[in-house]
CSV table of C-alpha atoms in Angstrom, one decimal:
chain,number,residue,atom,x,y,z
A,1,UNK,CA,-113.8,170.2,117.1
A,2,UNK,CA,-110.3,170.0,115.6
A,3,UNK,CA,-109.7,166.2,115.1
A,4,UNK,CA,-106.1,166.8,115.2
A,5,UNK,CA,-106.1,168.7,118.7
A,6,UNK,CA,-107.1,164.9,119.8
A,7,UNK,CA,-104.1,163.0,118.6
A,8,UNK,CA,-101.6,164.0,120.7
A,9,UNK,CA,-103.4,163.0,124.0
A,10,UNK,CA,-104.9,159.5,122.3
A,11,UNK,CA,-101.0,158.7,120.9
A,12,UNK,CA,-99.9,159.4,124.5
A,13,UNK,CA,-102.7,157.1,125.7
A,14,UNK,CA,-102.1,154.5,123.2
A,15,UNK,CA,-98.3,154.4,124.3
A,16,UNK,CA,-99.4,153.7,127.7
A,17,UNK,CA,-101.4,150.4,126.7
A,18,UNK,CA,-99.7,147.1,126.9
A,19,UNK,CA,-101.7,144.3,125.5
A,20,UNK,CA,-103.0,141.5,128.0
A,21,UNK,CA,-100.2,138.9,128.6
A,22,UNK,CA,-97.5,140.9,126.7
A,23,UNK,CA,-94.3,140.8,128.9
A,24,UNK,CA,-91.9,143.5,129.1
A,25,UNK,CA,-88.6,143.2,127.3
A,26,UNK,CA,-85.2,142.5,129.2
A,27,UNK,CA,-82.3,144.8,128.9
A,28,UNK,CA,-79.5,142.4,127.4
A,29,UNK,CA,-76.9,145.5,126.7
A,30,UNK,CA,-74.7,144.0,129.3
A,31,UNK,CA,-74.9,140.3,128.6
A,32,UNK,CA,-74.7,140.7,124.7
A,33,UNK,CA,-71.6,143.3,125.3
A,34,UNK,CA,-69.7,140.5,127.2
A,35,UNK,CA,-71.0,137.7,125.1
A,36,UNK,CA,-69.8,135.0,127.6
A,37,UNK,CA,-69.0,131.5,126.1
A,38,UNK,CA,-68.4,129.9,129.4
A,39,UNK,CA,-70.4,129.5,132.5
A,40,UNK,CA,-69.0,128.8,135.9
A,41,UNK,CA,-72.0,127.0,138.1
A,42,UNK,CA,-71.1,127.6,141.8
A,43,UNK,CA,-72.6,125.8,144.8
A,44,UNK,CA,-76.0,126.7,145.2
A,45,UNK,CA,-77.5,128.4,148.5
A,46,UNK,CA,-80.0,126.4,150.2
A,47,UNK,CA,-82.8,128.3,151.9
A,48,UNK,CA,-85.1,125.1,152.3
A,49,UNK,CA,-85.1,122.5,155.4
A,50,UNK,CA,-84.3,119.5,153.1
A,51,UNK,CA,-80.4,119.1,153.3
A,52,UNK,CA,-80.2,117.1,150.1
A,53,UNK,CA,-82.0,119.9,147.9
A,54,UNK,CA,-78.9,121.8,146.7
A,55,UNK,CA,-76.8,118.8,145.5
A,56,UNK,CA,-80.3,117.7,143.7
A,57,UNK,CA,-80.9,121.1,142.3
A,58,UNK,CA,-77.2,121.5,141.1
A,59,UNK,CA,-77.2,118.6,139.2
A,60,UNK,CA,-80.0,119.9,137.0
A,61,UNK,CA,-78.5,123.3,135.9
A,62,UNK,CA,-75.8,121.9,133.4
A,63,UNK,CA,-77.8,120.6,130.7
A,64,UNK,CA,-80.0,123.5,130.0
A,65,UNK,CA,-77.5,125.9,130.0
A,66,UNK,CA,-75.5,123.6,127.7
A,67,UNK,CA,-78.5,123.6,125.5
A,68,UNK,CA,-78.6,127.2,125.1
A,69,UNK,CA,-74.6,127.2,123.4
A,70,UNK,CA,-72.7,127.5,126.5
A,71,UNK,CA,-69.7,125.6,128.1
A,72,UNK,CA,-70.3,124.8,131.5
A,73,UNK,CA,-67.8,123.8,134.1
A,74,UNK,CA,-68.2,120.1,135.5
A,75,UNK,CA,-70.3,121.2,138.6
A,76,UNK,CA,-69.1,118.5,140.9
A,77,UNK,CA,-65.6,119.2,140.0
A,78,UNK,CA,-65.9,122.8,140.7
A,79,UNK,CA,-67.5,122.0,144.0
A,80,UNK,CA,-64.8,119.8,145.1
A,81,UNK,CA,-61.9,122.4,144.0
A,82,UNK,CA,-63.8,125.1,145.6
A,83,UNK,CA,-63.8,122.9,149.2
A,84,UNK,CA,-60.4,122.5,148.6
A,85,UNK,CA,-59.5,126.1,147.9
A,86,UNK,CA,-61.5,127.0,151.3
A,87,UNK,CA,-64.9,127.8,149.8
A,88,UNK,CA,-66.9,125.1,150.9
A,89,UNK,CA,-69.7,127.3,152.2
A,90,UNK,CA,-72.2,128.2,149.3
A,91,UNK,CA,-73.2,131.4,151.1
A,92,UNK,CA,-69.3,132.4,151.4
A,93,UNK,CA,-69.0,131.6,147.7
A,94,UNK,CA,-72.1,133.4,146.9
A,95,UNK,CA,-70.3,136.6,148.7
A,96,UNK,CA,-67.1,136.1,147.1
A,97,UNK,CA,-66.0,138.3,144.3
A,98,UNK,CA,-66.6,137.0,141.2
A,99,UNK,CA,-63.7,138.5,139.3
A,100,UNK,CA,-61.8,136.1,141.7
A,101,UNK,CA,-63.7,133.1,140.5
A,102,UNK,CA,-63.5,134.2,137.1
A,103,UNK,CA,-60.0,134.5,137.2
A,104,UNK,CA,-59.5,131.1,139.3
A,105,UNK,CA,-61.5,129.0,137.0
A,106,UNK,CA,-61.0,131.3,133.7
A,107,UNK,CA,-64.7,131.3,133.5
A,108,UNK,CA,-66.2,134.2,131.3
A,109,UNK,CA,-69.6,134.2,133.7
A,110,UNK,CA,-70.7,133.1,136.9
A,111,UNK,CA,-74.1,131.7,137.8
A,112,UNK,CA,-75.6,131.6,141.2
A,113,UNK,CA,-78.7,129.9,142.1
A,114,UNK,CA,-80.5,130.2,145.1
A,115,UNK,CA,-83.5,127.5,146.4
A,116,UNK,CA,-85.9,129.5,148.2
A,117,UNK,CA,-88.3,126.4,148.6
A,118,UNK,CA,-87.9,123.1,148.2
A,119,UNK,CA,-91.2,121.9,149.9
A,120,UNK,CA,-93.9,119.1,150.4
A,121,UNK,CA,-97.1,120.1,151.9
A,122,UNK,CA,-99.0,117.4,153.3
A,123,UNK,CA,-102.6,117.6,154.3
A,124,UNK,CA,-104.9,114.3,154.7
A,125,UNK,CA,-106.7,114.3,151.1
A,126,UNK,CA,-103.9,116.7,149.3
A,127,UNK,CA,-99.9,117.1,149.3
A,128,UNK,CA,-98.3,120.3,147.1
A,129,UNK,CA,-95.1,119.9,146.1
A,130,UNK,CA,-93.4,123.5,145.8
A,131,UNK,CA,-89.8,124.8,144.6
A,132,UNK,CA,-89.0,128.5,144.4
A,133,UNK,CA,-85.6,129.5,142.8
A,134,UNK,CA,-83.5,132.7,142.0
A,135,UNK,CA,-81.2,132.9,139.2
A,136,UNK,CA,-78.1,135.6,138.9
A,137,UNK,CA,-75.6,135.7,136.2
A,138,UNK,CA,-72.6,138.0,136.9
A,139,UNK,CA,-69.4,138.5,134.8
A,140,UNK,CA,-66.2,136.5,135.5
A,141,UNK,CA,-64.3,139.8,134.3
A,142,UNK,CA,-66.0,142.7,135.9
A,143,UNK,CA,-68.2,141.3,138.4
A,144,UNK,CA,-71.4,143.3,137.1
A,145,UNK,CA,-75.1,141.3,137.1
A,146,UNK,CA,-75.4,140.4,133.3
A,147,UNK,CA,-79.0,138.7,134.1
A,148,UNK,CA,-81.3,137.4,136.7
A,149,UNK,CA,-84.5,135.3,136.9
A,150,UNK,CA,-86.8,133.8,139.3
A,151,UNK,CA,-89.2,130.6,138.8
A,152,UNK,CA,-91.8,129.1,141.3
A,153,UNK,CA,-93.5,126.1,140.5
A,154,UNK,CA,-96.3,123.9,142.3
A,155,UNK,CA,-97.5,120.3,142.0
A,156,UNK,CA,-100.6,118.9,143.2
A,157,UNK,CA,-101.4,115.1,142.5
A,158,UNK,CA,-104.9,114.7,141.3
A,159,UNK,CA,-106.5,111.0,141.3
A,160,UNK,CA,-109.1,110.3,138.4
A,161,UNK,CA,-112.8,110.3,139.9
A,162,UNK,CA,-114.3,106.6,140.2
A,163,UNK,CA,-117.9,107.8,140.6
A,164,UNK,CA,-117.9,106.4,144.0
A,165,UNK,CA,-117.3,109.2,146.4
A,166,UNK,CA,-115.7,107.3,149.4
A,167,UNK,CA,-113.5,105.8,147.1
A,168,UNK,CA,-112.3,108.7,145.4
A,169,UNK,CA,-111.5,110.0,149.0
A,170,UNK,CA,-109.8,107.0,149.9
A,171,UNK,CA,-107.5,107.4,146.2
A,172,UNK,CA,-106.8,110.9,147.2
A,173,UNK,CA,-105.7,110.1,150.6
A,174,UNK,CA,-103.5,107.4,149.2
A,175,UNK,CA,-101.9,109.8,146.4
A,176,UNK,CA,-101.4,112.1,148.8
A,177,UNK,CA,-99.3,109.8,151.3
A,178,UNK,CA,-97.4,108.7,148.3
A,179,UNK,CA,-96.5,111.6,147.6
A,180,UNK,CA,-95.6,112.9,150.9
A,181,UNK,CA,-93.4,110.0,151.3
A,182,UNK,CA,-91.4,110.5,148.2
A,183,UNK,CA,-91.8,113.6,146.6
A,184,UNK,CA,-90.2,114.1,143.4
A,185,UNK,CA,-88.9,117.6,143.1
A,186,UNK,CA,-86.5,116.9,139.9
A,187,UNK,CA,-89.3,117.4,137.1
A,188,UNK,CA,-90.4,120.7,138.6
A,189,UNK,CA,-86.6,121.8,139.1
A,190,UNK,CA,-86.0,120.8,135.6
A,191,UNK,CA,-89.0,122.9,134.3
A,192,UNK,CA,-87.9,125.8,136.1
A,193,UNK,CA,-84.7,125.6,134.6
A,194,UNK,CA,-85.9,125.4,131.1
A,195,UNK,CA,-88.1,128.1,131.6
A,196,UNK,CA,-85.7,130.7,133.3
A,197,UNK,CA,-82.9,130.1,130.7
A,198,UNK,CA,-85.2,129.4,127.5
A,199,UNK,CA,-88.3,131.7,127.9
A,200,UNK,CA,-88.1,134.4,125.1
A,201,UNK,CA,-87.7,138.0,126.4
A,202,UNK,CA,-86.6,136.8,129.9
A,203,UNK,CA,-84.3,133.7,129.3
A,204,UNK,CA,-80.6,133.6,128.0
A,205,UNK,CA,-79.8,134.3,124.4
A,206,UNK,CA,-78.3,131.5,122.5
A,207,UNK,CA,-74.4,131.4,123.6
A,208,UNK,CA,-71.4,131.1,121.1
A,209,UNK,CA,-71.6,127.3,120.8
A,210,UNK,CA,-75.1,127.5,119.5
A,211,UNK,CA,-75.9,127.9,115.8
A,212,UNK,CA,-78.5,130.4,116.8
A,213,UNK,CA,-75.8,133.0,118.3
A,214,UNK,CA,-76.3,136.4,117.3
A,215,UNK,CA,-79.4,135.3,115.4
A,216,UNK,CA,-82.1,135.4,118.1
A,217,UNK,CA,-82.3,139.2,118.9
A,218,UNK,CA,-85.7,139.4,117.9
A,219,UNK,CA,-86.3,137.0,120.7
A,220,UNK,CA,-84.1,138.3,123.5
């Protein structure tokens, strides 16, 4: 058999193989073309049943974006100005023309964040805390989508075994009741934001205010 005849199908087979765990790269052409220096974070759409979730989550978005090298407009000042301008409803803000928001604030890009889940599920011996978010970045100049991400985290508290089955069950029940009474969503929200914005080949490339700006093309 002619060994050269085997090369085309073999190469085609290899081309279709992706190593386990390898994440497909994101297309950053539009984002790099716009090269936004400033990001306007608009009020969060909250689809959970916790009315406080939107304000809490909004407070976690500034720092990780600034860490990536972007100027972030003060989120609560922005929220107040929007309310004065008749844009107090987050759903209406998300439906508004991004170009209008860009012109209104002089922002290069607009970040829209949505809370899909912000829940604590209680059982007698176990409570899980769950968060689920969507992020979309749009151009303040053209209104086009530049980048998007989705993150979900679940935390289940664990109690250390004492070697006594009854004591362990009591410990699990107490831990579950404590989490149910005062679930702490903020560490999960911060972890989700960090992964959304920093994950290589999926997050945001370094912005103009970062020393890594333009030097991380192999990572983003």
